[in-house]
Short mmCIF file of C-alpha atoms in Angstrom, two decimals:
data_model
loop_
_atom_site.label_atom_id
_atom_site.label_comp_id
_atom_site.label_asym_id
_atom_site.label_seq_id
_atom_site.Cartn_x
_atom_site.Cartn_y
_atom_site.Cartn_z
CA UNK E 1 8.77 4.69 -18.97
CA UNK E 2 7.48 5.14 -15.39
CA UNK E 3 8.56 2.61 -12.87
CA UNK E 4 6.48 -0.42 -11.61
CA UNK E 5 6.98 -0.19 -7.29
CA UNK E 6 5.29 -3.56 -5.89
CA UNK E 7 3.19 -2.59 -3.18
CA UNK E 8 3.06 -6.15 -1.75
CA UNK E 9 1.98 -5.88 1.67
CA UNK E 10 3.96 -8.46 3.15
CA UNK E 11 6.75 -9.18 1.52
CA UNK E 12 9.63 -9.24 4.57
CA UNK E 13 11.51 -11.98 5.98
CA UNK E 14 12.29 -13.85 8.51
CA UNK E 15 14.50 -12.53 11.62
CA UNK E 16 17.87 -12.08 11.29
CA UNK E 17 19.09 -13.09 14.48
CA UNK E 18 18.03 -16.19 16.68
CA UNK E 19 18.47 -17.80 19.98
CA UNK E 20 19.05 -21.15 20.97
CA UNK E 21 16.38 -22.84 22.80
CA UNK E 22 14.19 -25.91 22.30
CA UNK E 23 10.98 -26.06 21.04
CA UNK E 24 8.12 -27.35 23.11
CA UNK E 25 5.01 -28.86 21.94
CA UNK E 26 1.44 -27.56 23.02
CA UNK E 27 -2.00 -29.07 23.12
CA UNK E 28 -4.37 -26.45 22.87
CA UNK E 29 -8.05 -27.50 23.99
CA UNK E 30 -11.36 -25.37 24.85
CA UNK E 31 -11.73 -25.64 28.29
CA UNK E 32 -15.11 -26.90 28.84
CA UNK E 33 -15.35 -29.87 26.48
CA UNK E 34 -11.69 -30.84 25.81
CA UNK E 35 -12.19 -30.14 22.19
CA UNK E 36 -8.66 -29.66 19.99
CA UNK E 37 -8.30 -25.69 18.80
CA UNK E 38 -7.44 -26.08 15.27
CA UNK E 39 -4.51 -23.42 13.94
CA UNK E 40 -4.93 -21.66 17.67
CA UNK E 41 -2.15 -18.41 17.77
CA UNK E 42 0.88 -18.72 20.12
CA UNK E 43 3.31 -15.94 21.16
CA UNK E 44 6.38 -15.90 22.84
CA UNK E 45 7.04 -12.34 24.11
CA UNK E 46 10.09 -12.77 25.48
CA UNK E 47 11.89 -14.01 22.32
CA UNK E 48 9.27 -12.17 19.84
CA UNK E 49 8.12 -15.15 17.76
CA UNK E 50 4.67 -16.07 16.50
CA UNK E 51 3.63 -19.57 15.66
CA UNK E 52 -0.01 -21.68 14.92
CA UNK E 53 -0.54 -25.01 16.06
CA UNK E 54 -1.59 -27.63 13.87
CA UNK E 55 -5.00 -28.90 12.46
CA UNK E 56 -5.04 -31.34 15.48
CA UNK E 57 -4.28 -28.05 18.39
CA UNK E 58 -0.67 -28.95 18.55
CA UNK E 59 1.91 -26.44 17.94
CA UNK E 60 5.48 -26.30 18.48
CA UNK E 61 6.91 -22.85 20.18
CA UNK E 62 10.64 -22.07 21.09
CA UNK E 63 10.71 -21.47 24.81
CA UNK E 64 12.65 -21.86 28.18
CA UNK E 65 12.45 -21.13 31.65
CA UNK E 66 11.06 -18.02 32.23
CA UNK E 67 9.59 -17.28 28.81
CA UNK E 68 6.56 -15.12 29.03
CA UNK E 69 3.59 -17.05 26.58
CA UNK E 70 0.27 -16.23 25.46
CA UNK E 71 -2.26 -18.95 23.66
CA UNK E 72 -5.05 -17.26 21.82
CA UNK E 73 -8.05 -18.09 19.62
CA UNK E 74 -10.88 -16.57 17.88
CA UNK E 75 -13.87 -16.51 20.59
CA UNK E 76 -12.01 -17.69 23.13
CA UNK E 77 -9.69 -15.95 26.21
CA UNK E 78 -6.03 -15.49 26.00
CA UNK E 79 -4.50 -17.76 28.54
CA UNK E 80 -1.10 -15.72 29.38
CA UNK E 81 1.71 -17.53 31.34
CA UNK E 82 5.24 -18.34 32.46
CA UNK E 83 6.93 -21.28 30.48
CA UNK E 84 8.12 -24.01 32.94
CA UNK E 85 9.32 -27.17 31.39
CA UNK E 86 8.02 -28.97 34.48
CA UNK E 87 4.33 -27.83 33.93
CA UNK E 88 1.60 -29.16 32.18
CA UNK E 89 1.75 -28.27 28.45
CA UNK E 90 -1.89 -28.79 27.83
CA UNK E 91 -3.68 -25.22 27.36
CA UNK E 92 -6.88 -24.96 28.16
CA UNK E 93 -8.92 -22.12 26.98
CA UNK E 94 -12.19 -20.74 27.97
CA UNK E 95 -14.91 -19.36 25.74
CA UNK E 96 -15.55 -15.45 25.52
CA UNK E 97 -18.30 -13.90 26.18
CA UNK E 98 -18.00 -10.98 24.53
CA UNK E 99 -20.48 -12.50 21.34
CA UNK E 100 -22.85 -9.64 20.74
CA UNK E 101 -26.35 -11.34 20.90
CA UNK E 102 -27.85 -12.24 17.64
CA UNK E 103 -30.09 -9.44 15.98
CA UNK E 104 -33.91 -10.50 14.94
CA UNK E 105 -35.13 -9.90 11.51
CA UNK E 106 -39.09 -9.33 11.46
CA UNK E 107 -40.54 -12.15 9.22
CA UNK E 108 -40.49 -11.17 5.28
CA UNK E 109 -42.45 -12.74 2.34
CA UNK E 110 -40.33 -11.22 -0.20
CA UNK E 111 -36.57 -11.74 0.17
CA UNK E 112 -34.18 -9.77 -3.01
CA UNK E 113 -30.78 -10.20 -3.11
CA UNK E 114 -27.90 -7.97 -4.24
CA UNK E 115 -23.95 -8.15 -4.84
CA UNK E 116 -21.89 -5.48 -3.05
CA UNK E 117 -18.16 -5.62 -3.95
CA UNK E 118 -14.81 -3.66 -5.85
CA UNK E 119 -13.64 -6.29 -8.05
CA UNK E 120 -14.05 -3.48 -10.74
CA UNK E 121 -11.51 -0.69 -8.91
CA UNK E 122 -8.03 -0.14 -10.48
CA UNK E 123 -5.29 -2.34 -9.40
CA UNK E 124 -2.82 0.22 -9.49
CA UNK E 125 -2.19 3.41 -8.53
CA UNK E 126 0.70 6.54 -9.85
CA UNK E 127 1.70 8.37 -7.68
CA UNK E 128 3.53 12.45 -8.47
CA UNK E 129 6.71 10.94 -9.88
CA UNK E 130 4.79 8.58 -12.41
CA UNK E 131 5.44 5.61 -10.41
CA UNK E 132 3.10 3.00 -10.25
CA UNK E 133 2.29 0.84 -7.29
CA UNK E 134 -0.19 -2.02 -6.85
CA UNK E 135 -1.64 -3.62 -3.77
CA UNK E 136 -1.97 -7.56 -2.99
CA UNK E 137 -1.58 -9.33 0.80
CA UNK E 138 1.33 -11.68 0.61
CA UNK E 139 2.27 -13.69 3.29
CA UNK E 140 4.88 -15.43 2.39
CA UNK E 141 8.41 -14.48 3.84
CA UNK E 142 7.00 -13.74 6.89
CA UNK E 143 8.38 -12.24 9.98
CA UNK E 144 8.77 -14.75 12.92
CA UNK E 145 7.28 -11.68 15.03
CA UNK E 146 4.73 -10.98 12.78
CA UNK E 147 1.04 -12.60 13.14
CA UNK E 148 -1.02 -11.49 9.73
CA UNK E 149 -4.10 -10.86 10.53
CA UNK E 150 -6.35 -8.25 8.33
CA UNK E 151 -9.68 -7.09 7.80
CA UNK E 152 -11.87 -5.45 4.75
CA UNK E 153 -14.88 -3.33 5.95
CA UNK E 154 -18.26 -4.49 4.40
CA UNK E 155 -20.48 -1.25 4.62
CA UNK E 156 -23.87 -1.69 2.30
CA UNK E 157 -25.20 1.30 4.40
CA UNK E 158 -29.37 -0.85 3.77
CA UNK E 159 -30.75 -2.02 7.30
CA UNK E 160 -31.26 -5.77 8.17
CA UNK E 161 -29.16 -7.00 5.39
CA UNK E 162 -27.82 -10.12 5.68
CA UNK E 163 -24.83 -11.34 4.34
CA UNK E 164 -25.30 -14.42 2.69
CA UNK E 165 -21.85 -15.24 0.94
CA UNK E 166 -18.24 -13.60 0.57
CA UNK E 167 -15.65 -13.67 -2.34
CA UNK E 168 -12.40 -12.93 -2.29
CA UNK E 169 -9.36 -13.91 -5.09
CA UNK E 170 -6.19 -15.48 -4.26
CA UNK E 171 -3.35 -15.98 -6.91
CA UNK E 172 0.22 -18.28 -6.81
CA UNK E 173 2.56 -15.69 -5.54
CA UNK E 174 6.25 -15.36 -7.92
CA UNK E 175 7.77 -18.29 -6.38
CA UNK E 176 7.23 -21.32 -4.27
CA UNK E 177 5.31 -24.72 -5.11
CA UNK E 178 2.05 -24.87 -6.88
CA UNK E 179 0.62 -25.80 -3.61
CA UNK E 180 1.44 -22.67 -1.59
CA UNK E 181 -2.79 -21.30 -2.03
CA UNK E 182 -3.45 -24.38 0.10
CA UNK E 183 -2.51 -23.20 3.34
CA UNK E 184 -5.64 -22.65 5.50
CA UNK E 185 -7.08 -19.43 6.40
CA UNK E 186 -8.83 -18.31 9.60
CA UNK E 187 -11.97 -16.50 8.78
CA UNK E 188 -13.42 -14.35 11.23
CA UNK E 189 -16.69 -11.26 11.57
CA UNK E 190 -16.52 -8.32 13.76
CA UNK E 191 -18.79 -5.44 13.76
CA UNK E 192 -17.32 -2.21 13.83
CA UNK E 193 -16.54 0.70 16.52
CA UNK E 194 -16.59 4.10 17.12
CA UNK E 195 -12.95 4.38 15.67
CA UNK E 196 -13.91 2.40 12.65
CA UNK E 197 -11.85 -0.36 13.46
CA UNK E 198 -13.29 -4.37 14.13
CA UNK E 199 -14.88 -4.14 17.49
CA UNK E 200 -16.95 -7.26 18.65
CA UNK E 201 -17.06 -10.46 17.16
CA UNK E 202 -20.23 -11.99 15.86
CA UNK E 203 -20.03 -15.21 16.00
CA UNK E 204 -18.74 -17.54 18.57
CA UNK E 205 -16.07 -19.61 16.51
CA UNK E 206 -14.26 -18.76 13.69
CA UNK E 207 -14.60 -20.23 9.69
CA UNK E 208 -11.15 -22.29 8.54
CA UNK E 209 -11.30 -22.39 5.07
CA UNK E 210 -9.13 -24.47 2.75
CA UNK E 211 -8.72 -22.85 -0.71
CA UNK E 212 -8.92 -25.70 -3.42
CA UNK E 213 -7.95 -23.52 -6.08
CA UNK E 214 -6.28 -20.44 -8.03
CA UNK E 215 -8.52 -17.38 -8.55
CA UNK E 216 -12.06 -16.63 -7.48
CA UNK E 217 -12.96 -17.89 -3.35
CA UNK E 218 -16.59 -18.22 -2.96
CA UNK E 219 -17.77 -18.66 1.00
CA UNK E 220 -21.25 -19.43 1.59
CA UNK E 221 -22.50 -17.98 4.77
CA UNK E 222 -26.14 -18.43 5.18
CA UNK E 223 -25.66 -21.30 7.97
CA UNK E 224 -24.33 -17.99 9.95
CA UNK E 225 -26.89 -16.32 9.54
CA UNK E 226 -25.11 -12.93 9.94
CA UNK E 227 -26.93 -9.77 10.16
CA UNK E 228 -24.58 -6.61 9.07
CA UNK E 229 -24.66 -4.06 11.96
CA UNK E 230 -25.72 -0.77 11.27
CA UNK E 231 -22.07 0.76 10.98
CA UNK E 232 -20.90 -2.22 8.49
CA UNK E 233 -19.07 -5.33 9.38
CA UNK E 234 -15.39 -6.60 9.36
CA UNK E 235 -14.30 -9.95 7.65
CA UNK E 236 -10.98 -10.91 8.98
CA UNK E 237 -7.75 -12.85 7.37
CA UNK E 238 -5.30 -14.82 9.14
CA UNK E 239 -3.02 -16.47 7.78
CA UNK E 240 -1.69 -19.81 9.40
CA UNK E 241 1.90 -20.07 9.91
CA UNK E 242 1.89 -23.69 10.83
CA UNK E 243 4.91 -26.00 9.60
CA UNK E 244 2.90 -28.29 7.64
CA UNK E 245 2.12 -25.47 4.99
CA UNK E 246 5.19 -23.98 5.43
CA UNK E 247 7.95 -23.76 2.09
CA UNK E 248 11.34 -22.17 1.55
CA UNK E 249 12.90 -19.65 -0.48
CA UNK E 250 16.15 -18.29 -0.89
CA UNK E 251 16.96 -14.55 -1.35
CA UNK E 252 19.34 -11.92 -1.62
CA UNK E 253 19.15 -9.41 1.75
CA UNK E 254 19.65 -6.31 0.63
CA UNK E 255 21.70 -5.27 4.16
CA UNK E 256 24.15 -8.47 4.25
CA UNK E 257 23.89 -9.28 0.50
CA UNK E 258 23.93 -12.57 1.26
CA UNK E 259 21.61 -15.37 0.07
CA UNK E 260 19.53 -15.89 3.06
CA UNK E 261 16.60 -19.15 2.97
CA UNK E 262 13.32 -17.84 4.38
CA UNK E 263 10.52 -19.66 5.37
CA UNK E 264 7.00 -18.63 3.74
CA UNK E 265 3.57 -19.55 4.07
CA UNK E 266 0.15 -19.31 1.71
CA UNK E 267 -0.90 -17.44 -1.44
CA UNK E 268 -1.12 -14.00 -2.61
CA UNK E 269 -4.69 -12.38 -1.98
CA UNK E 270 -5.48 -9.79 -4.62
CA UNK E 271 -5.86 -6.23 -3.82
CA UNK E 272 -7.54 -3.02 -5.23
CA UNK E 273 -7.89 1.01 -4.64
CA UNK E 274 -11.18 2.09 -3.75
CA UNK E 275 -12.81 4.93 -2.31
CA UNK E 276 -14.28 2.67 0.90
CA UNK E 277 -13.67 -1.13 2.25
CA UNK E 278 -11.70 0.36 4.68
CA UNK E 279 -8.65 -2.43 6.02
CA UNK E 280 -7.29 -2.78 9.32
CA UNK E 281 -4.68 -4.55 10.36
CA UNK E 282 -4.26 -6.31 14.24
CA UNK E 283 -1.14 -6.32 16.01
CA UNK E 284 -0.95 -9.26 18.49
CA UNK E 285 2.20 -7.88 20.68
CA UNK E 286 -0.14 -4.85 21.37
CA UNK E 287 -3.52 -7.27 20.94
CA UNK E 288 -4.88 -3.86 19.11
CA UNK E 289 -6.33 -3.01 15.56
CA UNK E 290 -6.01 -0.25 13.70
CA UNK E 291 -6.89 0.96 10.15
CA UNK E 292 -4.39 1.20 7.54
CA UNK E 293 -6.67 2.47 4.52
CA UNK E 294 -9.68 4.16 4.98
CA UNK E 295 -11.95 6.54 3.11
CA UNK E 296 -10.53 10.33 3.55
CA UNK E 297 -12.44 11.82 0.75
CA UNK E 298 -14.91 11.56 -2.33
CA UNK E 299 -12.15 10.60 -4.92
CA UNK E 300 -9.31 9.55 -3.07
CA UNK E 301 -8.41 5.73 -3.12
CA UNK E 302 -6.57 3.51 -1.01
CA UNK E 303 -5.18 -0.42 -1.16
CA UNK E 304 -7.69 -3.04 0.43
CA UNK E 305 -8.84 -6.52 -0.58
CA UNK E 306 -10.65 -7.26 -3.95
CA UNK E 307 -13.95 -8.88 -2.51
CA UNK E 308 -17.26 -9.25 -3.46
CA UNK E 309 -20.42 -10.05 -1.19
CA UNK E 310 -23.58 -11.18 -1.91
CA UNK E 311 -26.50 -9.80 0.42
CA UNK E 312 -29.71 -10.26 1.48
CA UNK E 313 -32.68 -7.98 2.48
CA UNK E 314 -36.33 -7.80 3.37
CA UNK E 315 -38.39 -6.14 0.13
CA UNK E 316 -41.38 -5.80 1.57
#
C-alpha cells in the first residue's frame, strides 16, 4: 500500500525560543484622513515576529528600546522605524502611488461571459516511490516569523476580459474549533512581471473578506471593475494572525518530544495540481515574491489553489 505524505503547506509551529519583552499597542491610521487600517501587517526585525492589528487598526507587537519596526498595508507605504517607548505609538501611513491607472474598455453591445478555473485537476500527486502527496494552504500553527501571504495566477490568455467574480474552497482543518474558517482574509490583485511573479497592484485598497461558511467562497468583483492585464493577473491570500481569531493546539515536537501548545489561526484552503495557475509566495523580511509552482512543461503539474473565476468579455 503506498504511503499518504501530507503536503500541507503550512503546517509548522510556533518558535521555539522567546524573549522577554512587553508588548506595545499600535494605532495604525492612513495618513491623510485618520482612517483605522483594518488587519494592517507589523514586523519586528529585531526579534523576528509577525503580528496583524485588529479590525479597529490596533495591534499588539513585542518590542523595546531599540527594536527595529516596520507597519505595512496593502496600497499603502511601509513606515519603518526605531521603537521608543517614549514616542508616539500612532502610525500613520501614506497612500502608494504605485496603482497602475485603470485600463478603458471600448463600449460593447454584446457582453458573454465564461468560467475559467481547476476545480477539476487531481488533488494528489505519486511521486517514483508510489508515495502520494496532496496540496492544501494551512495556516494554522504558524510561525511567529512567518507572514502567509500567497498568490494564484489567473491567465485566460482573451484581451479586455474582465474579471467579474472569484471562487476559491476552504475546509475545517484536523483540529481546532468549528469556528477556525472565520478568521478574515486579506484579498488583494496584482498584475504580473517580467519574472512572472505579482508586480503592481490594481487597485488602491485591498478586499477583507469574512468566510461565513465551509466549502465553496464566492467573491463578487464587478464593483472593481478589474480588467486582466495582458500577461494574467495575481489574486493574493493573507492570512490574519490577529489574537481575536487566534486558537490553540497542543502537539508532539518531533526534536524535544515534548507536548508543546501552539497558537493557530484560520481554515484550510484547498489545493490542486495543474499544468498553469502558477503560485507565489511573498516573504515580508525580504518584502520580495517569488514563485513556488509554475508551469515547466505541457504535462507536468504542480500544487496551487483550487479556484474558479468567472469572466467577462466584449463579443462583438
Amino acid at each position: 500500500m503506498s504511503k499518504i505524505i501530507s503536503g500541507i503547506f503550512l503546517f509548522v509551529f510556533n518558535l521555539f525560543f522567546s524573549f522577554k519583552i512587553n508588548a506595545q499597542q499600535f494605532k495604525i491610521i492612513a495618513a491623510e484622513d485618520g482612517v483605522a487600517l483594518p488587519f494592517a501587517t507589523l514586523i519586528n526585525f529585531t526579534h523576528p515576529i509577525i503580528v496583524s492589528a485588529n479590525a479597529n487598526g490596533i495591534a499588539e507587537l513585542n518590542a523595546k528600546n531599540g527594536d527595529s519596526i516596520i507597519v505595512s498595508y496593502v496600497g499603502f507605504k511601509s513606515n519603518s522605524f526605531v521603537f521608543n517607548s517614549n514616542s508616539n505609538q500612532t502610525i500613520r501611513l501614506i497612500k502608494a502611488i504605485e496603482i497602475l491607472p485603470p485600463v478603458l474598455v471600448q463600449n460593447c453591445k454584446k457582453m458573454k461571459s465564461f468560467t475559467y478555473g481547476n476545480k477539476r485537476a487531481v488533488t494528489q500527486k505519486t511521486n517514483a516511490n508510489g508515495e502520494r502527496f496532496v496540496f492544501n494552504l494551512e495556516w494554522w500553527g504558524l510561525w511567529k516569523n512567518s507572514n502567509s501571504q500567497f498568490a494564484v495566477r489567473i491567465n485566460p490568455e482573451k484581451e479586455n476580459t474582465i474579471l467579474k467574480s472569484f471562487s476559491f474552497w476552504i475546509e475545517k482543518p484536523f483540529f481546532g474549533p468549528e469556528s477556525v474558517f472565520n478568521a478574515p482574509l486579506i484579498i488583494s490583485f496584482y498584475d504580473v512581471n517580467d519574472s512572472i511573479t505579482p508586480g503592481n497592484m490594481l487597485t488602491e485598497t485591498p478586499l477583507i473578506y469574512h468566510p461565513q461558511k465551509i466549502g465553496k467562497q464566492t467573491i463578487d468583483l464587478d464593483s472593481f471593475h478589474l480588467i486582466i492585464p495582458k500577461k494574467g493577473i495575481y489574486v493574493s491570500f493573507q492570512c490574519v494572525t490577529n489574537e481575536d481569531f487566534a486558537w490553540t493546539q497542543t502537539i508532539k515536537m518531533i526534536v524535544s518530544n515534548k507536548d508543546t501548545i501552539v497558537k493557530c489561526y484560520g481554515g484550510r484552503i484547498l489545493g490542486v495540481f495543474s499544468q498553469d495557475f502558477e503560485f507565489a509566495s511573498f516573504n515580508p523580511i525580504k518584502n520580495k515574491w517569488s514563485v513556488l509552482f509554475k508551469k515547466t512543461g505541457e504535462n507536468d503539474l504542480h500544487g496551487t489553489i483550487k479556484c474558479e473565476a468567472v469572466l467577462k468579455y466584449c463579443a462583438d
